[in-house]
JSON list of C-alpha atoms and ligand atoms in Angstrom, two decimals:
[
{"chain": "A", "resi": 12, "resn": "UNK", "atom": "CA", "xyz": [0.00, 0.00, 0.00]},
{"chain": "A", "resi": 13, "resn": "UNK", "atom": "CA", "xyz": [1.35, 3.43, -0.85]},
{"chain": "A", "resi": 14, "resn": "UNK", "atom": "CA", "xyz": [0.88, 6.25, 1.60]},
{"chain": "A", "resi": 15, "resn": "UNK", "atom": "CA", "xyz": [1.11, 9.97, 0.99]},
{"chain": "A", "resi": 16, "resn": "UNK", "atom": "CA", "xyz": [3.94, 11.49, 3.03]},
{"chain": "A", "resi": 17, "resn": "UNK", "atom": "CA", "xyz": [4.87, 14.89, 4.40]},
{"chain": "A", "resi": 18, "resn": "UNK", "atom": "CA", "xyz": [8.31, 16.34, 3.76]},
{"chain": "A", "resi": 19, "resn": "UNK", "atom": "CA", "xyz": [10.72, 18.28, 5.99]},
{"chain": "A", "resi": 20, "resn": "UNK", "atom": "CA", "xyz": [9.72, 21.92, 6.42]},
{"chain": "A", "resi": 21, "resn": "UNK", "atom": "CA", "xyz": [6.01, 21.25, 5.75]},
{"chain": "A", "resi": 22, "resn": "UNK", "atom": "CA", "xyz": [3.64, 23.17, 7.98]},
{"chain": "A", "resi": 23, "resn": "UNK", "atom": "CA", "xyz": [0.51, 21.39, 9.17]},
{"chain": "A", "resi": 24, "resn": "UNK", "atom": "CA", "xyz": [-2.49, 22.25, 11.33]},
{"chain": "A", "resi": 25, "resn": "UNK", "atom": "CA", "xyz": [-3.01, 20.32, 14.55]},
{"chain": "A", "resi": 26, "resn": "UNK", "atom": "CA", "xyz": [-6.79, 20.06, 14.55]},
{"chain": "A", "resi": 27, "resn": "UNK", "atom": "CA", "xyz": [-7.31, 20.48, 18.27]},
{"chain": "A", "resi": 28, "resn": "UNK", "atom": "CA", "xyz": [-8.32, 23.27, 20.60]},
{"chain": "A", "resi": 29, "resn": "UNK", "atom": "CA", "xyz": [-6.81, 21.36, 23.55]},
{"chain": "A", "resi": 30, "resn": "UNK", "atom": "CA", "xyz": [-3.47, 22.93, 24.60]},
{"chain": "A", "resi": 31, "resn": "UNK", "atom": "CA", "xyz": [-2.19, 19.69, 26.20]},
{"chain": "A", "resi": 32, "resn": "UNK", "atom": "CA", "xyz": [-2.76, 17.64, 23.04]},
{"chain": "A", "resi": 33, "resn": "UNK", "atom": "CA", "xyz": [-1.22, 20.39, 20.90]},
{"chain": "A", "resi": 34, "resn": "UNK", "atom": "CA", "xyz": [1.96, 20.45, 22.98]},
{"chain": "A", "resi": 35, "resn": "UNK", "atom": "CA", "xyz": [2.25, 16.63, 22.91]},
{"chain": "A", "resi": 36, "resn": "UNK", "atom": "CA", "xyz": [1.70, 16.32, 19.16]},
{"chain": "A", "resi": 37, "resn": "UNK", "atom": "CA", "xyz": [3.96, 19.28, 18.28]},
{"chain": "A", "resi": 38, "resn": "UNK", "atom": "CA", "xyz": [6.76, 17.68, 20.35]},
{"chain": "A", "resi": 39, "resn": "UNK", "atom": "CA", "xyz": [6.31, 14.35, 18.55]},
{"chain": "A", "resi": 40, "resn": "UNK", "atom": "CA", "xyz": [6.44, 16.05, 15.12]},
{"chain": "A", "resi": 41, "resn": "UNK", "atom": "CA", "xyz": [9.35, 18.42, 15.77]},
{"chain": "A", "resi": 42, "resn": "UNK", "atom": "CA", "xyz": [12.17, 15.82, 15.31]},
{"chain": "A", "resi": 43, "resn": "UNK", "atom": "CA", "xyz": [10.71, 15.06, 11.86]},
{"chain": "A", "resi": 44, "resn": "UNK", "atom": "CA", "xyz": [11.08, 18.69, 10.76]},
{"chain": "A", "resi": 45, "resn": "UNK", "atom": "CA", "xyz": [7.32, 19.30, 10.62]},
{"chain": "A", "resi": 46, "resn": "UNK", "atom": "CA", "xyz": [6.12, 22.74, 11.73]},
{"chain": "A", "resi": 47, "resn": "UNK", "atom": "CA", "xyz": [2.76, 23.06, 13.43]},
{"chain": "A", "resi": 48, "resn": "UNK", "atom": "CA", "xyz": [0.04, 25.61, 13.95]},
{"chain": "A", "resi": 49, "resn": "UNK", "atom": "CA", "xyz": [-3.13, 24.88, 15.90]},
{"chain": "A", "resi": 50, "resn": "UNK", "atom": "CA", "xyz": [-6.75, 25.09, 14.78]},
{"chain": "A", "resi": 51, "resn": "UNK", "atom": "CA", "xyz": [-7.26, 27.40, 17.77]},
{"chain": "A", "resi": 52, "resn": "UNK", "atom": "CA", "xyz": [-4.52, 29.81, 16.63]},
{"chain": "A", "resi": 53, "resn": "UNK", "atom": "CA", "xyz": [-6.07, 29.97, 13.15]},
{"chain": "A", "resi": 54, "resn": "UNK", "atom": "CA", "xyz": [-9.53, 30.57, 14.64]},
{"chain": "A", "resi": 55, "resn": "UNK", "atom": "CA", "xyz": [-10.99, 27.47, 12.93]},
{"chain": "A", "resi": 56, "resn": "UNK", "atom": "CA", "xyz": [-14.37, 26.22, 14.20]},
{"chain": "A", "resi": 57, "resn": "UNK", "atom": "CA", "xyz": [-14.65, 22.92, 16.11]},
{"chain": "A", "resi": 58, "resn": "UNK", "atom": "CA", "xyz": [-16.82, 20.48, 14.11]},
{"chain": "A", "resi": 59, "resn": "UNK", "atom": "CA", "xyz": [-19.27, 18.16, 15.87]},
{"chain": "A", "resi": 60, "resn": "UNK", "atom": "CA", "xyz": [-18.01, 14.57, 16.35]},
{"chain": "A", "resi": 61, "resn": "UNK", "atom": "CA", "xyz": [-20.92, 12.56, 14.96]},
{"chain": "A", "resi": 62, "resn": "UNK", "atom": "CA", "xyz": [-19.25, 9.28, 13.91]},
{"chain": "A", "resi": 63, "resn": "UNK", "atom": "CA", "xyz": [-19.32, 5.96, 15.80]},
{"chain": "A", "resi": 64, "resn": "UNK", "atom": "CA", "xyz": [-15.59, 5.24, 15.43]},
{"chain": "A", "resi": 65, "resn": "UNK", "atom": "CA", "xyz": [-12.41, 6.96, 16.63]},
{"chain": "A", "resi": 66, "resn": "UNK", "atom": "CA", "xyz": [-11.06, 7.06, 13.06]},
{"chain": "A", "resi": 67, "resn": "UNK", "atom": "CA", "xyz": [-14.36, 8.53, 11.83]},
{"chain": "A", "resi": 68, "resn": "UNK", "atom": "CA", "xyz": [-14.32, 11.34, 14.39]},
{"chain": "A", "resi": 69, "resn": "UNK", "atom": "CA", "xyz": [-10.63, 12.10, 13.84]},
{"chain": "A", "resi": 70, "resn": "UNK", "atom": "CA", "xyz": [-11.37, 12.27, 10.09]},
{"chain": "A", "resi": 71, "resn": "UNK", "atom": "CA", "xyz": [-14.17, 14.81, 10.65]},
{"chain": "A", "resi": 72, "resn": "UNK", "atom": "CA", "xyz": [-11.79, 17.06, 12.61]},
{"chain": "A", "resi": 73, "resn": "UNK", "atom": "CA", "xyz": [-8.81, 16.66, 10.24]},
{"chain": "A", "resi": 74, "resn": "UNK", "atom": "CA", "xyz": [-10.87, 17.14, 7.06]},
{"chain": "A", "resi": 75, "resn": "UNK", "atom": "CA", "xyz": [-12.57, 20.29, 8.39]},
{"chain": "A", "resi": 76, "resn": "UNK", "atom": "CA", "xyz": [-9.23, 21.85, 9.42]},
{"chain": "A", "resi": 77, "resn": "UNK", "atom": "CA", "xyz": [-7.53, 20.99, 6.10]},
{"chain": "A", "resi": 78, "resn": "UNK", "atom": "CA", "xyz": [-10.36, 22.44, 4.05]},
{"chain": "A", "resi": 79, "resn": "UNK", "atom": "CA", "xyz": [-10.61, 25.63, 6.13]},
{"chain": "A", "resi": 80, "resn": "UNK", "atom": "CA", "xyz": [-6.84, 26.28, 6.23]},
{"chain": "A", "resi": 81, "resn": "UNK", "atom": "CA", "xyz": [-5.55, 24.96, 2.90]},
{"chain": "A", "resi": 82, "resn": "UNK", "atom": "CA", "xyz": [-2.84, 23.04, 4.81]},
{"chain": "A", "resi": 83, "resn": "UNK", "atom": "CA", "xyz": [-2.54, 19.34, 5.69]},
{"chain": "A", "resi": 84, "resn": "UNK", "atom": "CA", "xyz": [-4.16, 18.77, 9.09]},
{"chain": "A", "resi": 85, "resn": "UNK", "atom": "CA", "xyz": [-3.67, 16.13, 11.79]},
{"chain": "A", "resi": 86, "resn": "UNK", "atom": "CA", "xyz": [-6.42, 15.23, 14.26]},
{"chain": "A", "resi": 87, "resn": "UNK", "atom": "CA", "xyz": [-6.58, 12.77, 17.13]},
{"chain": "A", "resi": 88, "resn": "UNK", "atom": "CA", "xyz": [-9.55, 11.06, 18.74]},
{"chain": "A", "resi": 89, "resn": "UNK", "atom": "CA", "xyz": [-9.17, 8.77, 21.69]},
{"chain": "A", "resi": 90, "resn": "UNK", "atom": "CA", "xyz": [-11.08, 6.95, 24.39]},
{"chain": "A", "resi": 91, "resn": "UNK", "atom": "CA", "xyz": [-11.45, 4.12, 26.88]},
{"chain": "A", "resi": 92, "resn": "UNK", "atom": "CA", "xyz": [-13.24, 0.83, 26.12]},
{"chain": "A", "resi": 93, "resn": "UNK", "atom": "CA", "xyz": [-14.45, -2.03, 28.30]},
{"chain": "A", "resi": 94, "resn": "UNK", "atom": "CA", "xyz": [-14.97, -5.43, 26.69]},
{"chain": "A", "resi": 95, "resn": "UNK", "atom": "CA", "xyz": [-17.92, -6.34, 28.94]},
{"chain": "A", "resi": 96, "resn": "UNK", "atom": "CA", "xyz": [-19.63, -3.10, 27.89]},
{"chain": "A", "resi": 97, "resn": "UNK", "atom": "CA", "xyz": [-19.15, -3.93, 24.19]},
{"chain": "A", "resi": 98, "resn": "UNK", "atom": "CA", "xyz": [-16.54, -1.21, 23.84]},
{"chain": "A", "resi": 99, "resn": "UNK", "atom": "CA", "xyz": [-18.29, 1.55, 25.84]},
{"chain": "A", "resi": 100, "resn": "UNK", "atom": "CA", "xyz": [-17.64, 4.31, 26.80]},
{"chain": "A", "resi": 101, "resn": "UNK", "atom": "CA", "xyz": [-15.60, 4.31, 23.52]},
{"chain": "A", "resi": 102, "resn": "UNK", "atom": "CA", "xyz": [-16.28, 7.35, 21.36]},
{"chain": "A", "resi": 103, "resn": "UNK", "atom": "CA", "xyz": [-18.45, 8.72, 24.21]},
{"chain": "A", "resi": 104, "resn": "UNK", "atom": "CA", "xyz": [-15.55, 8.60, 26.73]},
{"chain": "A", "resi": 105, "resn": "UNK", "atom": "CA", "xyz": [-15.47, 12.35, 27.37]},
{"chain": "A", "resi": 106, "resn": "UNK", "atom": "CA", "xyz": [-19.31, 12.48, 27.60]},
{"chain": "A", "resi": 107, "resn": "UNK", "atom": "CA", "xyz": [-19.37, 9.98, 30.49]},
{"chain": "A", "resi": 108, "resn": "UNK", "atom": "CA", "xyz": [-17.49, 12.61, 32.54]},
{"chain": "A", "resi": 109, "resn": "UNK", "atom": "CA", "xyz": [-19.91, 15.45, 31.72]},
{"chain": "A", "resi": 110, "resn": "UNK", "atom": "CA", "xyz": [-21.61, 17.13, 34.69]},
{"chain": "A", "resi": 111, "resn": "UNK", "atom": "CA", "xyz": [-24.89, 19.10, 34.66]},
{"chain": "A", "resi": 112, "resn": "UNK", "atom": "CA", "xyz": [-22.92, 22.38, 34.89]},
{"chain": "A", "resi": 113, "resn": "UNK", "atom": "CA", "xyz": [-20.90, 21.50, 31.75]},
{"chain": "A", "resi": 114, "resn": "UNK", "atom": "CA", "xyz": [-17.68, 20.62, 33.60]},
{"chain": "A", "resi": 115, "resn": "UNK", "atom": "CA", "xyz": [-16.03, 17.18, 33.39]},
{"chain": "A", "resi": 116, "resn": "UNK", "atom": "CA", "xyz": [-15.48, 14.96, 36.44]},
{"chain": "A", "resi": 117, "resn": "UNK", "atom": "CA", "xyz": [-13.32, 11.88, 35.79]},
{"chain": "A", "resi": 118, "resn": "UNK", "atom": "CA", "xyz": [-13.68, 10.44, 39.30]},
{"chain": "A", "resi": 119, "resn": "UNK", "atom": "CA", "xyz": [-17.41, 10.30, 38.58]},
{"chain": "A", "resi": 120, "resn": "UNK", "atom": "CA", "xyz": [-16.84, 8.89, 35.08]},
{"chain": "A", "resi": 121, "resn": "UNK", "atom": "CA", "xyz": [-14.61, 6.09, 36.42]},
{"chain": "A", "resi": 122, "resn": "UNK", "atom": "CA", "xyz": [-17.25, 5.21, 39.05]},
{"chain": "A", "resi": 123, "resn": "UNK", "atom": "CA", "xyz": [-19.91, 4.98, 36.30]},
{"chain": "A", "resi": 124, "resn": "UNK", "atom": "CA", "xyz": [-17.72, 2.56, 34.32]},
{"chain": "A", "resi": 125, "resn": "UNK", "atom": "CA", "xyz": [-17.07, 0.44, 37.42]},
{"chain": "A", "resi": 126, "resn": "UNK", "atom": "CA", "xyz": [-20.80, 0.32, 38.29]},
{"chain": "A", "resi": 127, "resn": "UNK", "atom": "CA", "xyz": [-21.76, -0.69, 34.75]},
{"chain": "A", "resi": 128, "resn": "UNK", "atom": "CA", "xyz": [-19.04, -3.37, 34.47]},
{"chain": "A", "resi": 129, "resn": "UNK", "atom": "CA", "xyz": [-18.65, -4.74, 38.01]},
{"chain": "A", "resi": 130, "resn": "UNK", "atom": "CA", "xyz": [-20.95, -7.76, 37.60]},
{"chain": "A", "resi": 131, "resn": "UNK", "atom": "CA", "xyz": [-18.97, -9.10, 34.64]},
{"chain": "A", "resi": 132, "resn": "UNK", "atom": "CA", "xyz": [-15.98, -11.33, 35.32]},
{"chain": "A", "resi": 133, "resn": "UNK", "atom": "CA", "xyz": [-14.14, -10.18, 32.20]},
{"chain": "A", "resi": 134, "resn": "UNK", "atom": "CA", "xyz": [-12.29, -6.96, 33.07]},
{"chain": "A", "resi": 135, "resn": "UNK", "atom": "CA", "xyz": [-10.51, -6.59, 29.73]},
{"chain": "A", "resi": 136, "resn": "UNK", "atom": "CA", "xyz": [-10.26, -2.95, 28.69]},
{"chain": "A", "resi": 137, "resn": "UNK", "atom": "CA", "xyz": [-8.18, -0.78, 26.40]},
{"chain": "A", "resi": 138, "resn": "UNK", "atom": "CA", "xyz": [-7.41, 2.76, 25.35]},
{"chain": "A", "resi": 139, "resn": "UNK", "atom": "CA", "xyz": [-7.61, 3.63, 21.65]},
{"chain": "A", "resi": 140, "resn": "UNK", "atom": "CA", "xyz": [-6.11, 6.55, 19.78]},
{"chain": "A", "resi": 141, "resn": "UNK", "atom": "CA", "xyz": [-6.88, 7.35, 16.16]},
{"chain": "A", "resi": 142, "resn": "UNK", "atom": "CA", "xyz": [-4.72, 9.79, 14.20]},
{"chain": "A", "resi": 143, "resn": "UNK", "atom": "CA", "xyz": [-5.94, 11.07, 10.84]},
{"chain": "A", "resi": 144, "resn": "UNK", "atom": "CA", "xyz": [-3.92, 13.24, 8.50]},
{"chain": "A", "resi": 145, "resn": "UNK", "atom": "CA", "xyz": [-6.04, 15.04, 5.89]},
{"chain": "A", "resi": 146, "resn": "UNK", "atom": "CA", "xyz": [-4.95, 17.07, 2.87]},
{"chain": "A", "resi": 147, "resn": "UNK", "atom": "CA", "xyz": [-6.94, 19.97, 1.38]},
{"chain": "A", "resi": 148, "resn": "UNK", "atom": "CA", "xyz": [-7.65, 17.87, -1.75]},
{"chain": "A", "resi": 149, "resn": "UNK", "atom": "CA", "xyz": [-9.51, 15.34, 0.40]},
{"chain": "A", "resi": 150, "resn": "UNK", "atom": "CA", "xyz": [-6.82, 12.64, 0.69]},
{"chain": "A", "resi": 151, "resn": "UNK", "atom": "CA", "xyz": [-6.85, 10.92, 4.13]},
{"chain": "A", "resi": 152, "resn": "UNK", "atom": "CA", "xyz": [-4.36, 8.74, 6.00]},
{"chain": "A", "resi": 153, "resn": "UNK", "atom": "CA", "xyz": [-5.64, 7.09, 9.20]},
{"chain": "A", "resi": 154, "resn": "UNK", "atom": "CA", "xyz": [-3.93, 5.03, 11.93]},
{"chain": "A", "resi": 155, "resn": "UNK", "atom": "CA", "xyz": [-5.22, 3.51, 15.17]},
{"chain": "A", "resi": 156, "resn": "UNK", "atom": "CA", "xyz": [-3.16, 2.42, 18.18]},
{"chain": "A", "resi": 157, "resn": "UNK", "atom": "CA", "xyz": [-4.31, 0.55, 21.27]},
{"chain": "A", "resi": 158, "resn": "UNK", "atom": "CA", "xyz": [-3.03, -0.12, 24.77]},
{"chain": "A", "resi": 159, "resn": "UNK", "atom": "CA", "xyz": [-4.55, -3.39, 26.07]},
{"chain": "A", "resi": 160, "resn": "UNK", "atom": "CA", "xyz": [-5.08, -4.20, 29.75]},
{"chain": "A", "resi": 161, "resn": "UNK", "atom": "CA", "xyz": [-7.83, -4.45, 32.36]},
{"chain": "A", "resi": 162, "resn": "UNK", "atom": "CA", "xyz": [-9.74, -2.09, 34.57]},
{"chain": "A", "resi": 163, "resn": "UNK", "atom": "CA", "xyz": [-9.15, -2.02, 38.33]},
{"chain": "A", "resi": 164, "resn": "UNK", "atom": "CA", "xyz": [-11.10, -0.71, 41.30]},
{"chain": "A", "resi": 165, "resn": "UNK", "atom": "CA", "xyz": [-10.41, 1.42, 43.29]},
{"chain": "A", "resi": 166, "resn": "UNK", "atom": "CA", "xyz": [-8.52, 3.79, 40.97]},
{"chain": "A", "resi": 167, "resn": "UNK", "atom": "CA", "xyz": [-4.78, 4.05, 41.76]},
{"chain": "A", "resi": 168, "resn": "UNK", "atom": "CA", "xyz": [-2.23, 6.84, 41.13]},
{"chain": "A", "resi": 169, "resn": "UNK", "atom": "CA", "xyz": [-2.03, 10.59, 40.70]},
{"chain": "A", "resi": 170, "resn": "UNK", "atom": "CA", "xyz": [-0.23, 10.82, 37.34]},
{"chain": "A", "resi": 171, "resn": "UNK", "atom": "CA", "xyz": [-1.80, 11.21, 33.93]},
{"chain": "A", "resi": 172, "resn": "UNK", "atom": "CA", "xyz": [-5.38, 12.29, 33.34]},
{"chain": "A", "resi": 173, "resn": "UNK", "atom": "CA", "xyz": [-8.86, 11.03, 32.56]},
{"chain": "A", "resi": 174, "resn": "UNK", "atom": "CA", "xyz": [-9.30, 7.28, 33.14]},
{"chain": "A", "resi": 175, "resn": "UNK", "atom": "CA", "xyz": [-5.59, 6.56, 33.74]},
{"chain": "A", "resi": 176, "resn": "UNK", "atom": "CA", "xyz": [-6.00, 5.54, 37.43]},
{"chain": "A", "resi": 177, "resn": "UNK", "atom": "CA", "xyz": [-8.41, 2.68, 36.62]},
{"chain": "A", "resi": 178, "resn": "UNK", "atom": "CA", "xyz": [-6.35, 1.15, 33.78]},
{"chain": "A", "resi": 179, "resn": "UNK", "atom": "CA", "xyz": [-3.63, -1.45, 34.34]},
{"chain": "A", "resi": 180, "resn": "UNK", "atom": "CA", "xyz": [-1.85, -2.29, 31.07]},
{"chain": "A", "resi": 181, "resn": "UNK", "atom": "CA", "xyz": [-0.95, -5.90, 30.25]},
{"chain": "A", "resi": 182, "resn": "UNK", "atom": "CA", "xyz": [2.30, -7.20, 31.82]},
{"chain": "A", "resi": 183, "resn": "UNK", "atom": "CA", "xyz": [2.51, -4.26, 34.29]},
{"chain": "A", "resi": 184, "resn": "UNK", "atom": "CA", "xyz": [1.79, -4.00, 37.99]},
{"chain": "A", "resi": 185, "resn": "UNK", "atom": "CA", "xyz": [1.11, -0.26, 37.93]},
{"chain": "A", "resi": 186, "resn": "UNK", "atom": "CA", "xyz": [-1.86, 1.60, 36.50]},
{"chain": "A", "resi": 187, "resn": "UNK", "atom": "CA", "xyz": [-1.29, 4.39, 33.95]},
{"chain": "A", "resi": 188, "resn": "UNK", "atom": "CA", "xyz": [-2.01, 6.73, 36.89]},
{"chain": "A", "resi": 189, "resn": "UNK", "atom": "CA", "xyz": [0.83, 5.24, 38.98]},
{"chain": "A", "resi": 190, "resn": "UNK", "atom": "CA", "xyz": [3.34, 4.95, 36.16]},
{"chain": "A", "resi": 191, "resn": "UNK", "atom": "CA", "xyz": [6.10, 7.41, 35.45]},
{"chain": "A", "resi": 192, "resn": "UNK", "atom": "CA", "xyz": [4.64, 9.57, 32.63]},
{"chain": "A", "resi": 193, "resn": "UNK", "atom": "CA", "xyz": [7.62, 8.83, 30.34]},
{"chain": "A", "resi": 194, "resn": "UNK", "atom": "CA", "xyz": [6.90, 5.10, 30.72]},
{"chain": "A", "resi": 195, "resn": "UNK", "atom": "CA", "xyz": [3.21, 5.62, 29.92]},
{"chain": "A", "resi": 196, "resn": "UNK", "atom": "CA", "xyz": [4.17, 7.59, 26.81]},
{"chain": "A", "resi": 197, "resn": "UNK", "atom": "CA", "xyz": [6.36, 4.68, 25.62]},
{"chain": "A", "resi": 198, "resn": "UNK", "atom": "CA", "xyz": [3.56, 2.12, 25.78]},
{"chain": "A", "resi": 199, "resn": "UNK", "atom": "CA", "xyz": [0.42, 4.20, 25.30]},
{"chain": "A", "resi": 200, "resn": "UNK", "atom": "CA", "xyz": [-2.23, 4.00, 22.59]},
{"chain": "A", "resi": 201, "resn": "UNK", "atom": "CA", "xyz": [-1.09, 7.46, 21.41]},
{"chain": "A", "resi": 202, "resn": "UNK", "atom": "CA", "xyz": [2.52, 6.25, 21.03]},
{"chain": "A", "resi": 203, "resn": "UNK", "atom": "CA", "xyz": [1.32, 3.18, 19.09]},
{"chain": "A", "resi": 204, "resn": "UNK", "atom": "CA", "xyz": [-0.75, 5.31, 16.70]},
{"chain": "A", "resi": 205, "resn": "UNK", "atom": "CA", "xyz": [2.08, 7.80, 16.27]},
{"chain": "A", "resi": 206, "resn": "UNK", "atom": "CA", "xyz": [4.57, 5.03, 15.41]},
{"chain": "A", "resi": 207, "resn": "UNK", "atom": "CA", "xyz": [2.26, 3.89, 12.60]},
{"chain": "A", "resi": 208, "resn": "UNK", "atom": "CA", "xyz": [1.76, 7.46, 11.34]},
{"chain": "A", "resi": 209, "resn": "UNK", "atom": "CA", "xyz": [5.48, 8.12, 11.51]},
{"chain": "A", "resi": 210, "resn": "UNK", "atom": "CA", "xyz": [6.43, 4.99, 9.56]},
{"chain": "A", "resi": 211, "resn": "UNK", "atom": "CA", "xyz": [3.89, 5.72, 6.82]},
{"chain": "A", "resi": 212, "resn": "UNK", "atom": "CA", "xyz": [3.76, 9.50, 6.45]},
{"chain": "A", "resi": 213, "resn": "UNK", "atom": "CA", "xyz": [6.67, 11.31, 8.12]},
{"chain": "A", "resi": 214, "resn": "UNK", "atom": "CA", "xyz": [10.22, 11.96, 6.97]},
{"chain": "A", "resi": 215, "resn": "UNK", "atom": "CA", "xyz": [12.83, 10.25, 9.17]},
{"chain": "A", "resi": 216, "resn": "UNK", "atom": "CA", "xyz": [13.55, 11.93, 12.51]},
{"chain": "A", "resi": 217, "resn": "UNK", "atom": "CA", "xyz": [16.89, 13.69, 12.95]},
{"chain": "A", "resi": 218, "resn": "UNK", "atom": "CA", "xyz": [19.07, 15.89, 10.76]},
{"chain": "B", "resi": 320, "resn": "LIG", "atom": "P1", "xyz": [-11.32, 13.30, 22.80]},
{"chain": "B", "resi": 320, "resn": "LIG", "atom": "O1", "xyz": [-10.64, 14.55, 23.26]},
{"chain": "B", "resi": 320, "resn": "LIG", "atom": "O2", "xyz": [-12.66, 13.54, 22.15]},
{"chain": "B", "resi": 320, "resn": "LIG", "atom": "O3", "xyz": [-10.43, 12.45, 21.96]},
{"chain": "B", "resi": 320, "resn": "LIG", "atom": "O4", "xyz": [-11.70, 12.50, 24.13]},
{"chain": "B", "resi": 320, "resn": "LIG", "atom": "C1", "xyz": [-10.80, 11.66, 24.73]},
{"chain": "B", "resi": 320, "resn": "LIG", "atom": "C2", "xyz": [-11.37, 11.11, 26.01]},
{"chain": "B", "resi": 320, "resn": "LIG", "atom": "O5", "xyz": [-10.67, 9.92, 26.35]},
{"chain": "B", "resi": 320, "resn": "LIG", "atom": "C3", "xyz": [-11.20, 12.04, 27.19]},
{"chain": "B", "resi": 320, "resn": "LIG", "atom": "O6", "xyz": [-12.28, 11.88, 28.05]},
{"chain": "B", "resi": 320, "resn": "LIG", "atom": "C4", "xyz": [-9.92, 11.54, 27.86]},
{"chain": "B", "resi": 320, "resn": "LIG", "atom": "O7", "xyz": [-9.93, 11.78, 29.24]},
{"chain": "B", "resi": 320, "resn": "LIG", "atom": "C5", "xyz": [-9.94, 10.07, 27.55]},
{"chain": "B", "resi": 320, "resn": "LIG", "atom": "N1", "xyz": [-8.56, 9.62, 27.29]},
{"chain": "B", "resi": 320, "resn": "LIG", "atom": "C6", "xyz": [-7.92, 9.62, 26.10]},
{"chain": "B", "resi": 320, "resn": "LIG", "atom": "N2", "xyz": [-6.64, 9.23, 26.23]},
{"chain": "B", "resi": 320, "resn": "LIG", "atom": "C7", "xyz": [-6.47, 8.99, 27.54]},
{"chain": "B", "resi": 320, "resn": "LIG", "atom": "C8", "xyz": [-5.33, 8.58, 28.29]},
{"chain": "B", "resi": 320, "resn": "LIG", "atom": "O8", "xyz": [-4.21, 8.40, 27.81]},
{"chain": "B", "resi": 320, "resn": "LIG", "atom": "N3", "xyz": [-5.55, 8.44, 29.61]},
{"chain": "B", "resi": 320, "resn": "LIG", "atom": "C9", "xyz": [-6.74, 8.67, 30.20]},
{"chain": "B", "resi": 320, "resn": "LIG", "atom": "N4", "xyz": [-7.82, 9.07, 29.56]},
{"chain": "B", "resi": 320, "resn": "LIG", "atom": "C10", "xyz": [-7.69, 9.23, 28.22]}
]
């Protein structure tokens, strides 16, 4: 399969309004000589995520940013899935944390997952991350990475964010919330997706 690749010096839009994601993705791209600007900096609107897959929602965000800016655009969509809940919360992961006042509460979201899943013996769960790179002419490249493991209760650890404290990856004793952040970044769903993107679409890292 042939992929379309970026070249050194290309400038792309990171299709996110989230400063944390922007910093993480810009740092991953920098060694490859790719310059970044965010959808927020360009004042691009945030499209609604209406698809039922991570790749589908990342494609909506990437395509909208590429068309509005005239530059290639990279978007990410991620979430937490529980096998016993047939993949939920999945693409609704952020919604499960939503509070009546519009804020997000992840302690509450983790409790909801535990309550929904606690009667099932199978505790298999995973994080997914989809990365989609879109060009203004409509061409798309999409990659999905996963981190497999199981959910634990009670949540453990103060590192990370979101559902990290209730996820223990395979072959590890610590949850993502207990793990050194650098270690999480080596084995995470985001790292797995980025490795695929990098192999297919980025110039080699370094000079
Ligand atoms: P998105 O911003 O629409 O992609 O939503 C991602 C959701 O998944 C948010 O609720 C995050 O808290 C959660 N999530 C994604 N990646 C991670 C992770 O690495 N650790 C914990 N939660 C995550």
